[in-house]
Amino acid sequence: MNEGHKTVPSGLKNEGFGTLLVVIALIASFAAGVGCLFLYWTGGGNMRLGGTLALFFGCLGFALVVWSHQLMEYREVVEPREPLPSPQPERESSEQTFVAGAAEIQRRSLLKWMLAGGGALMAAMFISLMRALGRSPEASLSETFWKRGQRLMTIDGKPLTLASLQPGTSVIVFPENSIGAERAQTVLIRVQQQLIDLPRSRANWAPSGYVAYSRVCTHAGCSVGIFEPETNLLLCPCHQSTFDVLRAATPTGGPADRPLPQLPLYADPDGTLRAGGHFSDQPGPGFWGM
Amino acid sequence: MIEGLGRWFDTRLHLAKFARRALNHVFPDHWSFMLGEIALYCFVVLIITGAYMALFFDGSSKQVIYHGSYRALDGVSVSAALQSTIHFSFDIPAGLLIRQMHHWAALIFIGAIVCHLARLFFTATYRRPRELNWMIGLTLLLLALANGYFGYSIVGDLLSGAGLRIGYAILLSVPIIGPGLAFLFFGGVVPTDATLPRLYALHIFVVPALISILLAAHLTIIWRQKHTNYPGPQRTNKSIVGSRVWPSYAAKSTGLFFLVFAAIAALGGLVQIDPIWIYGPYDPAAILPGAQPDWYLGWVEGAMRLFPGVNLHFGRYLVPEVFFPGMLLPLLVFAVLYAYPFVERFLSLDDKPHHVLLLPWQQPFNTAFGCAASMFLLVLFFAGGDDVIAVATGRSVVAIRTILRILVFVAPFVTGVIVYALCLWKQRRHSFTPLPEFSEEPAVMPAGQVQRQELR
């Protein structure tokens, strides 16, 4: 083998051709750069700006790479590695320096403890600042929105009645005092009354085939946006969980495990739909202590 | 002039010795050593484009009425964040280009880091003395992932709105501390106006600062420890083979920087990304079927889709289903990566320093394990688009999901076995002498290659 380094003989390289390539690339780069600036000042479109900018940098990069490969001597060197651990005496001497200093601190043990106390206080102050970043979660997480007697309103603020929907259709509704409140969003669906199969305790929650469920997915909190009237399923577009509308929104497929909270409904004598109480459970994704 | 400048600084900083050592630093020549460089240069592009955008961005979710040159949204109520982003895209010269370059650079940044990580893994670079830099690199990847998520979440469009809600659900699902954690991070029950300014501060200041600091440490450590060498003649634990930084390597690397910049500019100019004006503002009534996160979170999304609905109840306490795929799985993946050098050392009883790399087939178990794990993540990645696959193949989502649920276990296993067998086959073919780097002599290479060297 050779003695330490290997060079690529310059005869192998085509210097004339290399120089020509570099010159052409640099000229192209310059032209593209001028074009890019011109387009910028004259309000050129995104594609032309991006294209000229890419050409400018691309030709510049190409020129440098060709320059390095064709016009510079490549020399392979073998260099010894210095061992990473410090030599023993050096290590020992710095250890001694540290120990000597530490001993001085050690002697004044009262001061040492007071310093440590100061450090602890500093940490406590820093952590205390975090307090303002988050309120205590409990109250707002367990909100169930709706109150008995609230009317069901569309996003445009129109109240809904027993005559509003045909079987097989749905609409997004909100409590009458908080229209547009995302976590209170509810999907109101009308299905064939004889198909409904709710638990006995909810038997009177669905007047004339109207059922209402929270529209916030119990899996990851997306809006359960799609109602399929043929199968009577609610489908979440995020992770494709499905919920059976006829049977209290029990999950029938996909990753969700908890049913969508149901909203009890009743109708006034004049047909106006009202909430019979709050959601059957807390809406939205699950958490510890739910 | 340069000489004069050099003297001026040297008179004040005593730089000559350092400068000479820097210019003479030896870099091994191998294409795979460029992957980390590409990531570094993407970060530079991110900083430049991001700093410019920050001058125009309003990171607030208060509602305003959009008026601007994008007619389709004129008069629509949007967040101030979305309004300023659309304004930047359409009414600032080159705004759209800069925004698209920023997003593309982020995708390539993380892609380059992942390729860099794979290269280090499959050549066993993480062994002593490089465990420290391995862990710093993993932390950089984590920060990059987080900042990518923050970045596309602060825009306030429909897609990022869904992403925010899913992120909130994942954090909320953590046992015991979940609700506190989610509130600390998002500032209350999502959606709340507290969230966007907070993520914005993290995105443009806290995380980039952390990345810069760790990046400096990462590069300093590489400088200190010097690069590894692929096995070959004269490459031993006591020597490094390569070419000097000055001038050819410096020219080549600067060239690479410009080429990376050019690729990102071409993508930003020619390929549309994250068209928020088409998605429109976040609106609970709107749905966005076929929505996916950016590619680097696809595996988490896929895990969330494949994982069955299993809620664990402990009395009145609950561990919801999203916790396992959304939080536990990513934690496990990173725990395995962080622990790998130490587990490998424990199992192989090999505590010696290594500066010569192993080729993948020289370490069958590690390679098989790495390929199996990659296949696992790849299946999860595809599961993140199961609805898109279902539409494309004309099958039901349920059928696709069933297939993927089987594949996610079978495919990694099969991959691992095949890769292991291939490594053994390759070893037998080359009559490989294990661990050549410990000899004081130059490493012994497979017979064929040594012969070729001599013939030359």
XYZ file of C-alpha atoms in Angstrom:
746
model
C 0.000 0.000 0.000
C 1.072 3.598 -0.251
C 2.607 5.576 2.541
C -0.184 7.461 4.163
C -2.074 9.219 1.427
C -3.563 8.484 -1.921
C -4.009 11.126 -4.554
C -6.037 10.968 -7.690
C -3.528 11.748 -10.436
C -4.523 14.896 -12.222
C -4.155 13.094 -15.544
C -7.306 11.151 -14.730
C -9.260 14.365 -14.461
C -10.384 16.334 -17.412
C -9.497 19.804 -16.256
C -10.523 21.593 -19.420
C -13.947 19.987 -19.475
C -14.354 20.560 -15.747
C -13.535 24.235 -16.048
C -15.985 24.589 -18.904
C -18.751 22.914 -16.872
C -18.127 25.152 -13.876
C -18.152 28.280 -16.021
C -21.389 27.287 -17.772
C -23.061 26.413 -14.469
C -21.998 29.697 -12.885
C -23.296 31.688 -15.849
C -26.603 29.803 -15.751
C -26.822 30.391 -12.024
C -26.194 34.101 -12.484
C -28.822 34.338 -15.223
C -31.392 32.479 -13.115
C -30.611 34.718 -10.137
C -31.138 37.864 -12.194
C -34.360 36.391 -13.559
C -35.566 35.532 -10.062
C -34.945 39.058 -8.787
C -36.637 40.536 -11.845
C -39.683 38.327 -11.311
C -39.797 39.262 -7.638
C -39.851 42.980 -8.366
C -42.387 42.643 -11.148
C -44.747 40.399 -9.194
C -44.008 37.045 -10.802
C -46.008 33.970 -9.903
C -45.047 31.295 -7.403
C -43.941 28.712 -9.953
C -41.620 31.046 -11.841
C -40.145 32.445 -8.630
C -39.570 28.951 -7.251
C -38.225 27.682 -10.559
C -35.682 30.454 -11.014
C -34.649 30.306 -7.368
C -34.127 26.550 -7.688
C -32.094 27.058 -10.863
C -29.995 29.737 -9.183
C -29.102 27.577 -6.200
C -28.990 24.353 -8.208
C -26.452 25.632 -10.732
C -24.409 27.224 -7.966
C -24.331 23.947 -6.044
C -23.552 21.965 -9.184
C -20.666 24.307 -10.025
C -19.159 23.892 -6.559
C -19.466 20.116 -6.619
C -17.887 19.874 -10.082
C -15.168 22.282 -9.013
C -14.412 20.193 -5.979
C -14.453 16.901 -7.903
C -12.748 17.871 -11.137
C -10.493 20.794 -10.395
C -9.230 20.133 -6.907
C -6.709 17.492 -6.030
C -8.253 14.676 -4.055
C -5.871 13.448 -1.441
C -6.778 10.621 0.885
C -4.990 10.898 4.220
C -4.628 8.492 7.089
C -4.421 10.265 10.381
C -3.922 8.695 13.792
C -6.785 9.093 16.227
C -5.891 10.560 19.571
C -7.280 8.292 22.300
C -10.391 9.904 23.770
C -9.751 9.276 27.472
C -7.363 11.828 28.948
C -3.953 10.524 30.047
C -3.987 9.267 33.618
C -1.883 12.097 35.156
C -4.063 14.755 33.534
C -7.192 13.111 34.885
C -5.774 12.808 38.362
C -4.566 16.359 38.481
C -7.974 17.788 37.515
C -9.679 15.477 39.997
C -7.380 16.772 42.710
C -8.120 20.358 41.774
C -11.833 19.689 42.097
C -11.513 17.783 45.359
C -9.351 20.501 46.892
C -11.939 23.145 46.040
C -14.819 20.974 47.192
C -13.099 20.454 50.526
C -13.126 24.207 51.128
C -16.862 24.294 50.518
C -17.334 21.195 52.662
C -15.746 22.943 55.662
C -18.441 25.636 55.762
C -21.359 23.246 56.003
C -23.864 25.868 57.153
C -23.178 28.030 54.100
C -23.404 24.959 51.886
C -26.864 24.101 53.144
C -28.043 27.665 52.795
C -26.842 27.713 49.203
C -28.680 24.456 48.527
C -31.797 25.983 50.093
C -31.499 28.966 47.779
C -31.255 26.634 44.825
C -34.361 24.773 45.942
C -36.250 28.063 46.265
C -35.211 29.031 42.762
C -36.545 25.733 41.426
C -39.772 26.232 43.391
C -40.196 29.697 41.898
C -39.664 28.378 38.413
C -42.167 25.564 38.876
C -44.650 27.966 40.466
C -44.688 29.981 37.269
C -46.196 26.952 35.540
C -49.272 27.348 37.717
C -50.641 30.166 35.607
C -50.377 28.127 32.430
C -53.202 25.759 33.223
C -56.341 26.127 35.281
C -57.434 23.211 37.400
C -59.078 20.871 34.924
C -61.801 19.248 37.009
C -64.730 21.642 36.625
C -64.623 22.363 32.907
C -63.885 18.776 31.916
C -66.952 17.361 33.614
C -69.305 19.855 31.989
C -72.301 18.173 30.371
C -73.782 21.347 28.835
C -77.505 21.136 28.114
C -80.115 21.919 30.798
C -83.666 20.652 30.938
C -85.992 22.847 28.943
C -83.408 24.365 26.587
C -84.572 24.518 23.002
C -82.536 22.875 20.229
C -81.240 25.537 17.849
C -79.512 25.335 14.493
C -76.266 27.231 13.957
C -78.377 30.027 12.428
C -80.397 30.308 15.629
C -83.629 28.684 14.425
C -85.463 26.458 16.933
C -86.354 22.955 15.819
C -89.746 21.296 16.045
C -91.141 17.828 15.487
C -91.861 18.871 11.898
C -88.306 19.983 11.099
C -86.796 16.726 9.814
C -87.849 13.861 7.570
C -86.846 10.356 8.707
C -83.320 9.593 7.512
C -82.033 13.150 7.838
C -79.949 14.962 10.437
C -78.959 18.449 11.536
C -76.388 19.981 13.892
C -77.964 21.640 16.936
C -76.783 23.681 19.914
C -78.303 24.663 23.281
C -80.255 27.882 22.888
C -77.873 29.988 24.963
C -74.610 28.765 23.504
C -74.994 28.489 19.771
C -71.701 27.530 18.124
C -70.150 26.176 21.348
C -68.042 23.367 19.968
C -68.180 20.951 22.877
C -71.944 21.315 23.153
C -72.464 20.463 19.476
C -75.100 17.807 19.058
C -76.389 15.895 16.083
C -80.170 15.597 15.879
C -81.353 12.700 13.737
C -84.799 11.516 12.815
C -85.166 7.793 12.193
C -88.129 5.442 11.796
C -89.598 5.340 15.273
C -90.295 1.591 15.247
C -86.603 0.823 14.597
C -85.343 2.582 17.718
C -83.902 0.200 20.311
C -82.885 2.268 23.337
C -82.305 0.918 26.865
C -85.489 0.890 28.938
C -84.326 3.814 31.089
C -84.136 5.974 27.959
C -87.434 4.789 26.477
C -88.965 8.266 26.383
C -85.819 10.124 25.176
C -86.749 9.888 21.488
C -90.086 11.567 20.696
C -91.409 10.770 17.198
C -88.145 9.077 16.177
C -85.911 12.056 17.049
C -82.626 11.096 18.733
C -79.781 13.442 19.690
C -76.137 12.589 20.454
C -73.013 14.545 21.261
C -71.142 15.221 18.031
C -67.686 15.136 19.670
C -66.074 11.739 19.159
C -65.374 9.789 22.353
C -62.177 8.493 20.743
C -60.008 11.497 19.862
C -62.386 14.437 19.899
C -63.035 14.975 16.189
C -66.496 15.934 14.998
C -68.520 12.814 14.231
C -69.470 14.366 10.948
C -71.136 11.767 8.753
C -74.619 10.248 9.133
C -75.395 7.299 6.873
C -79.185 6.918 6.676
C -79.079 3.488 4.964
C -77.253 1.853 7.858
C -78.283 4.339 10.560
C -74.614 4.781 11.516
C -72.755 7.883 12.597
C -69.202 7.866 11.199
C -66.203 9.847 12.437
C -64.022 10.868 9.468
C -60.811 11.031 11.526
C -60.371 7.384 12.540
C -63.521 5.803 11.058
C -65.274 4.879 14.283
C -68.939 4.055 13.726
C -71.829 4.443 16.177
C -75.264 2.830 15.935
C -77.846 5.597 16.011
C -80.712 3.227 16.792
C -79.043 1.714 19.850
C -77.885 4.659 21.935
C -74.826 5.343 19.706
C -73.056 2.150 20.738
C -69.735 1.852 18.896
C -69.944 -0.776 16.164
C -66.544 -0.443 14.495
C -63.271 1.425 14.556
C -61.226 2.396 17.568
C -63.876 4.117 19.730
C -65.014 2.157 22.762
C -67.487 4.439 24.519
C -70.890 5.406 23.088
C -71.563 9.013 22.183
C -73.385 10.681 25.096
C -77.093 10.908 24.394
C -79.275 13.955 24.922
C -82.763 13.241 26.285
C -85.455 15.003 24.249
C -89.084 15.934 24.697
C -91.505 17.976 22.658
C -93.776 20.810 23.774
C -97.462 20.532 22.937
C -96.757 22.926 20.057
C -94.032 20.572 18.793
C -90.916 22.547 19.838
C -88.042 20.180 20.655
C -86.385 20.695 24.031
C -83.619 19.022 26.002
C -84.917 16.736 28.712
C -81.739 17.225 30.752
C -77.988 17.172 30.200
C -75.928 14.696 28.166
C -75.985 11.155 29.525
C -72.221 11.400 30.011
C -69.348 13.856 29.595
C -68.803 14.534 25.911
C -65.467 14.161 24.160
C -62.393 11.977 24.584
C -61.901 9.960 27.736
C -59.612 10.721 30.661
C -58.589 9.424 34.056
C -61.285 10.062 36.646
C -64.005 10.468 34.043
C -7.268 41.254 2.590
C -8.226 37.864 3.997
C -4.747 37.571 5.480
C -5.165 40.953 7.135
C -8.527 39.986 8.542
C -7.107 36.716 9.792
C -4.310 38.559 11.577
C -6.783 41.014 13.075
C -8.751 38.190 14.661
C -5.705 36.162 15.624
C -4.212 39.163 17.414
C -7.324 39.284 19.544
C -8.345 35.614 19.852
C -5.223 33.459 19.370
C -6.879 31.523 16.573
C -4.087 30.287 14.325
C -3.659 26.858 15.864
C -7.370 26.182 15.987
C -7.848 27.374 12.423
C -5.099 25.115 11.126
C -6.570 22.105 12.888
C -10.027 22.956 11.576
C -8.843 23.270 7.982
C -6.933 20.006 8.276
C -9.770 18.078 9.907
C -10.178 14.720 8.197
C -13.596 13.731 6.864
C -14.212 10.239 5.540
C -15.724 10.210 2.070
C -18.934 8.247 1.854
C -22.276 9.334 0.496
C -24.139 8.173 3.592
C -22.309 10.783 5.694
C -24.225 13.462 3.791
C -27.597 12.562 5.344
C -26.906 14.437 8.551
C -25.577 17.362 6.543
C -28.810 17.503 4.549
C -30.764 17.689 7.808
C -28.503 20.497 9.004
C -28.995 22.479 5.806
C -32.766 21.979 5.958
C -32.651 23.481 9.434
C -30.866 26.520 8.023
C -33.601 26.911 5.390
C -36.244 26.512 8.117
C -34.670 29.253 10.224
C -34.394 31.678 7.298
C -37.908 31.136 5.931
C -39.425 30.860 9.409
C -37.866 34.085 10.670
C -39.238 35.957 7.672
C -42.734 34.513 8.114
C -42.738 35.346 11.827
C -42.543 39.026 10.872
C -45.990 38.731 9.308
C -47.776 36.069 11.358
C -50.443 36.825 13.949
C -50.633 33.798 16.242
C -54.054 34.491 17.659
C -57.276 32.516 17.317
C -59.601 35.486 17.791
C -62.105 35.615 14.966
C -61.822 38.215 12.225
C -63.599 38.640 8.908
C -61.285 37.802 6.023
C -60.883 40.426 3.326
C -58.119 39.953 0.819
C -57.154 38.842 -2.610
C -58.363 35.267 -2.119
C -61.935 35.894 -3.256
C -63.419 32.541 -2.264
C -62.994 33.290 1.450
C -63.946 36.975 1.292
C -66.278 37.848 4.140
C -65.778 34.523 5.938
C -65.067 34.538 9.675
C -61.603 33.069 10.246
C -58.995 33.141 12.998
C -56.463 35.967 12.913
C -53.807 33.264 12.466
C -55.422 31.972 9.293
C -56.111 35.494 8.032
C -52.455 36.474 8.394
C -51.243 33.220 6.816
C -53.480 33.618 3.767
C -52.473 37.268 3.551
C -48.814 36.258 3.627
C -49.399 33.605 0.975
C -51.224 35.778 -1.535
C -50.378 39.417 -0.852
C -46.709 39.382 0.127
C -44.276 39.014 -2.796
C -42.874 35.481 -2.814
C -44.923 34.800 0.325
C -46.444 31.589 -0.959
C -43.031 30.382 -2.115
C -41.482 31.054 1.276
C -44.337 29.386 3.153
C -44.293 26.306 0.934
C -40.505 26.118 1.172
C -40.803 26.231 4.958
C -43.267 23.337 4.997
C -41.293 21.276 2.475
C -38.063 21.931 4.357
C -39.727 20.638 7.521
C -40.770 17.413 5.795
C -37.296 16.889 4.323
C -35.623 17.899 7.604
C -37.338 15.091 9.474
C -36.908 12.707 6.539
C -33.172 13.374 6.487
C -32.933 12.893 10.256
C -34.740 9.562 9.997
C -32.457 8.368 7.156
C -29.432 9.568 9.147
C -30.713 7.632 12.169
C -31.221 4.496 10.065
C -27.704 4.778 8.651
C -26.257 5.062 12.171
C -28.345 2.165 13.396
C -27.553 -0.257 10.582
C -23.821 0.423 10.825
C -23.734 0.232 14.646
C -22.383 3.753 15.037
C -24.124 4.111 18.390
C -21.514 1.954 20.150
C -18.998 3.407 22.556
C -17.925 6.251 22.489
C -20.872 7.592 20.481
C -23.807 6.726 22.799
C -23.965 10.310 23.990
C -24.324 11.761 20.517
C -26.827 9.033 19.649
C -29.042 10.222 22.484
C -28.618 13.883 21.602
C -29.571 13.032 18.033
C -32.709 11.218 19.192
C -33.664 14.230 21.284
C -33.200 16.400 18.206
C -35.557 14.095 16.308
C -38.142 14.342 19.085
C -37.903 18.134 19.074
C -38.181 18.214 15.292
C -41.304 16.027 15.382
C -42.879 18.205 18.056
C -42.063 21.411 16.237
C -43.447 20.082 12.986
C -46.718 19.365 14.767
C -46.757 22.803 16.445
C -46.003 24.429 13.114
C -48.920 23.066 11.179
C -51.207 23.390 14.198
C -50.877 27.147 14.667
C -52.278 28.043 11.255
C -55.882 27.603 12.372
C -57.259 25.899 9.278
C -59.588 22.913 9.193
C -56.838 20.292 9.038
C -54.775 21.759 11.853
C -57.934 22.168 13.926
C -58.507 18.419 13.728
C -54.835 17.801 14.550
C -55.062 19.987 17.646
C -58.108 18.116 18.937
C -56.414 14.754 18.439
C -53.227 15.962 20.161
C -55.318 17.219 23.053
C -57.165 13.882 23.301
C -53.836 12.021 23.411
C -52.380 14.182 26.172
C -55.669 14.062 28.085
C -55.636 10.254 28.002
C -52.514 9.857 30.140
C -53.405 8.119 33.416
C -53.562 10.315 36.534
C -51.710 13.371 35.233
C -53.392 13.539 31.794
C -55.983 16.259 32.462
C -53.445 18.445 34.272
C -50.910 17.904 31.505
C -53.401 18.702 28.745
C -54.504 21.891 30.509
C -50.941 22.950 31.211
C -50.102 22.505 27.578
C -53.202 23.645 25.705
C -54.388 26.155 28.314
C -57.806 24.588 28.918
C -60.344 22.409 27.199
C -59.608 22.572 23.476
C -60.759 24.688 21.696
C -59.601 27.669 23.705
C -58.000 30.945 22.690
C -55.070 30.170 24.990
C -53.723 27.420 22.733
C -52.422 29.110 19.595
C -50.227 31.842 21.167
C -48.701 29.170 23.373
C -47.888 26.790 20.531
C -46.607 29.739 18.519
C -44.131 30.703 21.245
C -42.994 27.093 21.463
C -42.744 26.791 17.688
C -40.708 29.869 16.934
C -38.691 30.299 20.112
C -38.471 27.542 22.687
C -38.061 24.503 20.454
C -35.776 26.142 17.847
C -33.576 27.400 20.686
C -33.366 23.905 22.144
C -32.644 22.450 18.699
C -29.877 24.998 18.116
C -28.226 24.264 21.456
C -28.385 20.509 21.007
C -27.260 20.821 17.407
C -24.198 22.748 18.545
C -23.456 20.013 21.072
C -24.068 17.326 18.435
C -21.589 18.900 16.007
C -19.005 19.665 18.678
C -19.066 16.061 19.804
C -18.688 14.816 16.212
C -15.745 17.178 15.836
C -14.218 15.958 19.068
C -14.691 12.253 18.461
C -14.109 12.454 14.705
C -16.125 10.485 12.203
C -16.249 6.734 11.978
C -14.854 4.849 9.011
C -16.473 2.147 6.973
C -14.324 -1.005 7.104
C -11.533 -1.026 4.557
C -7.779 -0.908 4.149
C -5.946 1.039 6.840
C -9.164 1.818 8.684
C -8.592 0.798 12.278
C -9.603 1.953 15.715
C -6.411 3.991 15.866
C -6.657 5.845 12.602
C -9.077 7.799 10.491
C -9.018 7.781 6.702
C -10.531 10.506 4.564
C -9.811 13.844 2.978
C -9.091 17.176 4.615
C -11.771 19.832 5.009
C -9.845 22.473 3.096
C -10.490 22.994 0.262
C -12.200 20.146 -1.581
C -14.484 18.917 1.182
C -15.575 22.456 2.068
C -16.403 23.195 -1.566
C -18.355 19.955 -1.891
C -20.313 20.535 1.298
C -21.146 24.125 0.381
C -22.288 22.780 -2.970
C -24.540 20.310 -1.164
C -26.036 23.159 0.862
C -26.987 24.992 -2.321
C -28.367 21.810 -3.872
C -30.561 21.201 -0.815
C -31.714 24.814 -1.007
C -32.445 24.321 -4.720
C -34.476 21.155 -4.152
C -36.571 22.879 -1.489
C -37.071 25.939 -3.706
C -38.167 23.705 -6.580
C -40.675 21.875 -4.367
C -41.897 25.113 -2.809
C -42.384 26.652 -6.219
C -43.802 23.739 -8.139
C -45.545 21.394 -5.696
C -48.438 22.647 -3.634
C -48.390 21.785 0.057
C -50.928 22.384 2.826
C -53.359 24.580 0.818
C -55.071 26.027 3.873
C -57.245 28.351 1.791
C -58.892 25.280 0.249
C -59.461 23.622 3.629
C -60.865 26.854 5.017
C -61.131 27.814 8.677
C -61.773 25.245 11.388
C -65.486 24.699 11.661
C -66.964 21.870 13.712
C -69.707 21.439 11.133
C -67.236 20.860 8.313
C -65.674 17.489 7.681
C -62.485 16.667 5.878
C -62.502 13.029 4.812
C -59.169 11.509 3.878
C -57.344 13.873 6.221
C -53.847 12.859 7.256
C -51.175 14.436 9.406
C -47.758 15.257 7.942
C -45.892 12.108 6.975
C -43.741 11.850 10.108
C -46.806 11.455 12.357
C -48.444 8.937 10.018
C -47.329 5.974 12.134
C -49.025 7.374 15.248
C -52.174 8.106 13.258
C -52.077 4.580 11.847
C -51.643 3.045 15.295
C -54.652 5.031 16.502
C -56.722 3.615 13.655
C -55.605 -0.006 14.053
C -55.679 -0.215 17.827
C -58.928 -1.820 18.993
C -61.279 0.082 21.273
C -60.063 -1.044 24.650
C -60.917 1.130 27.611
C -59.381 0.001 30.883
C -61.504 0.729 33.932
C -60.047 0.864 37.426
C -63.053 1.501 39.643
C -64.111 5.006 38.755
C -60.897 5.620 36.854
C -60.408 5.149 33.166
C -57.521 4.617 30.764
C -59.019 5.454 27.366
C -58.094 3.648 24.168
C -56.087 6.519 22.637
C -53.505 6.280 25.397
C -52.021 3.034 24.104
C -51.426 3.883 20.433
C -51.184 7.662 20.867
C -48.892 7.968 23.868
C -47.567 4.599 25.012
C -46.419 3.380 21.584
C -44.363 6.499 20.695
C -42.860 6.463 24.193
C -41.931 2.800 23.748
C -40.391 3.357 20.316
C -38.202 6.153 21.632
C -37.380 4.253 24.820
C -36.088 1.358 22.693
C -34.025 3.756 20.571
C -32.538 5.552 23.587
C -31.755 2.289 25.355
C -30.395 0.434 22.323
C -26.660 1.198 22.759
C -26.819 0.157 26.382
C -28.874 -2.986 25.810
C -26.627 -3.961 22.929
C -23.575 -3.482 25.085
C -25.133 -5.485 27.915
C -26.038 -8.360 25.606
C -22.848 -8.432 23.564
C -20.552 -7.787 26.551
C -18.664 -5.458 24.224
C -17.569 -2.328 26.052
C -14.634 -1.375 23.841
C -14.525 1.833 21.828
C -15.315 1.443 18.142
C -14.348 3.726 15.295
C -14.775 1.289 12.427
C -18.355 0.619 11.398
C -20.005 -2.719 10.905
C -21.784 -3.329 7.650
C -25.405 -4.427 8.068
C -24.703 -8.054 7.152
C -21.899 -8.239 9.698
C -24.431 -7.897 12.542
C -27.389 -10.072 11.550
C -29.456 -9.682 14.694
C -29.288 -5.893 14.838
C -30.039 -5.599 11.154
C -32.951 -8.022 11.331
C -34.343 -6.234 14.375
C -33.977 -2.840 12.725
C -35.646 -4.007 9.523
C -38.493 -5.628 11.444
C -39.048 -2.459 13.474
C -38.963 -0.343 10.305
C -41.515 -2.655 8.700
C -43.750 -2.334 11.775
C -43.652 1.454 11.492
C -44.193 1.277 7.735
C -47.368 -0.813 8.124
C -48.604 1.667 10.734
C -47.785 4.491 8.325
C -49.977 2.919 5.652
C -52.696 2.276 8.218
C -52.748 6.056 8.745
C -54.212 6.269 5.258
C -56.494 3.251 5.409
C -59.469 5.265 4.193
C -57.463 6.550 1.236
C -56.302 2.995 0.427
C -59.901 1.803 0.699
C -61.076 4.396 -1.807
C -58.166 3.677 -4.148
C -58.669 -0.108 -4.114
C -62.451 -0.069 -3.994
C -62.587 -2.170 -0.820
C -64.207 -1.302 2.482
C -62.229 0.391 5.241
C -63.106 -2.552 7.495
C -61.492 -5.032 5.085
C -58.349 -2.922 4.682
C -58.123 -2.512 8.416
C -58.409 -6.263 9.022
C -55.612 -6.928 6.541
C -53.411 -4.267 8.140
C -54.100 -5.593 11.634
C -52.712 -8.946 10.534
C -49.845 -7.422 8.559
C -48.683 -5.257 11.444
C -47.645 -8.418 13.287
C -46.803 -10.762 10.417
C -44.846 -8.430 8.135
C -42.181 -7.414 10.715
C -41.671 -11.032 11.723
C -41.280 -12.242 8.139
C -39.023 -9.285 7.318
C -36.820 -10.032 10.318
C -36.433 -13.702 9.397
C -35.654 -12.991 5.747
C -33.144 -10.252 6.567
C -31.439 -12.470 9.143
C -31.131 -15.290 6.610
C -29.803 -12.915 3.957
C -27.141 -11.603 6.343
C -25.991 -15.132 7.169
C -25.912 -16.033 3.473
C -23.826 -12.980 2.694
C -21.468 -13.747 5.569
C -20.904 -17.292 4.359
C -20.254 -16.065 0.838
C -17.593 -13.650 2.021
C -16.037 -15.836 4.742
C -16.256 -12.846 7.032
C -13.806 -12.489 9.898
C -15.748 -10.862 12.704
C -14.668 -7.611 14.326
C -11.572 -6.859 12.258
C -11.120 -3.447 13.822
C -9.404 -4.774 16.950
C -6.280 -5.860 15.219
C -3.487 -3.349 15.277
C -3.048 -4.098 11.612
C -5.348 -2.720 8.963
C -8.706 -4.401 8.918
C -9.005 -7.679 7.065
C -11.509 -7.309 4.285
C -13.464 -10.009 2.525
C -11.098 -11.833 0.246
C -12.472 -10.544 -3.031
C -12.020 -6.880 -2.173
C -8.480 -7.222 -0.902
C -7.491 -8.891 -4.116
C -9.006 -6.129 -6.178
C -7.008 -3.594 -4.195
C -3.756 -5.344 -4.988
C -4.514 -5.706 -8.642
C -4.886 -1.968 -8.999
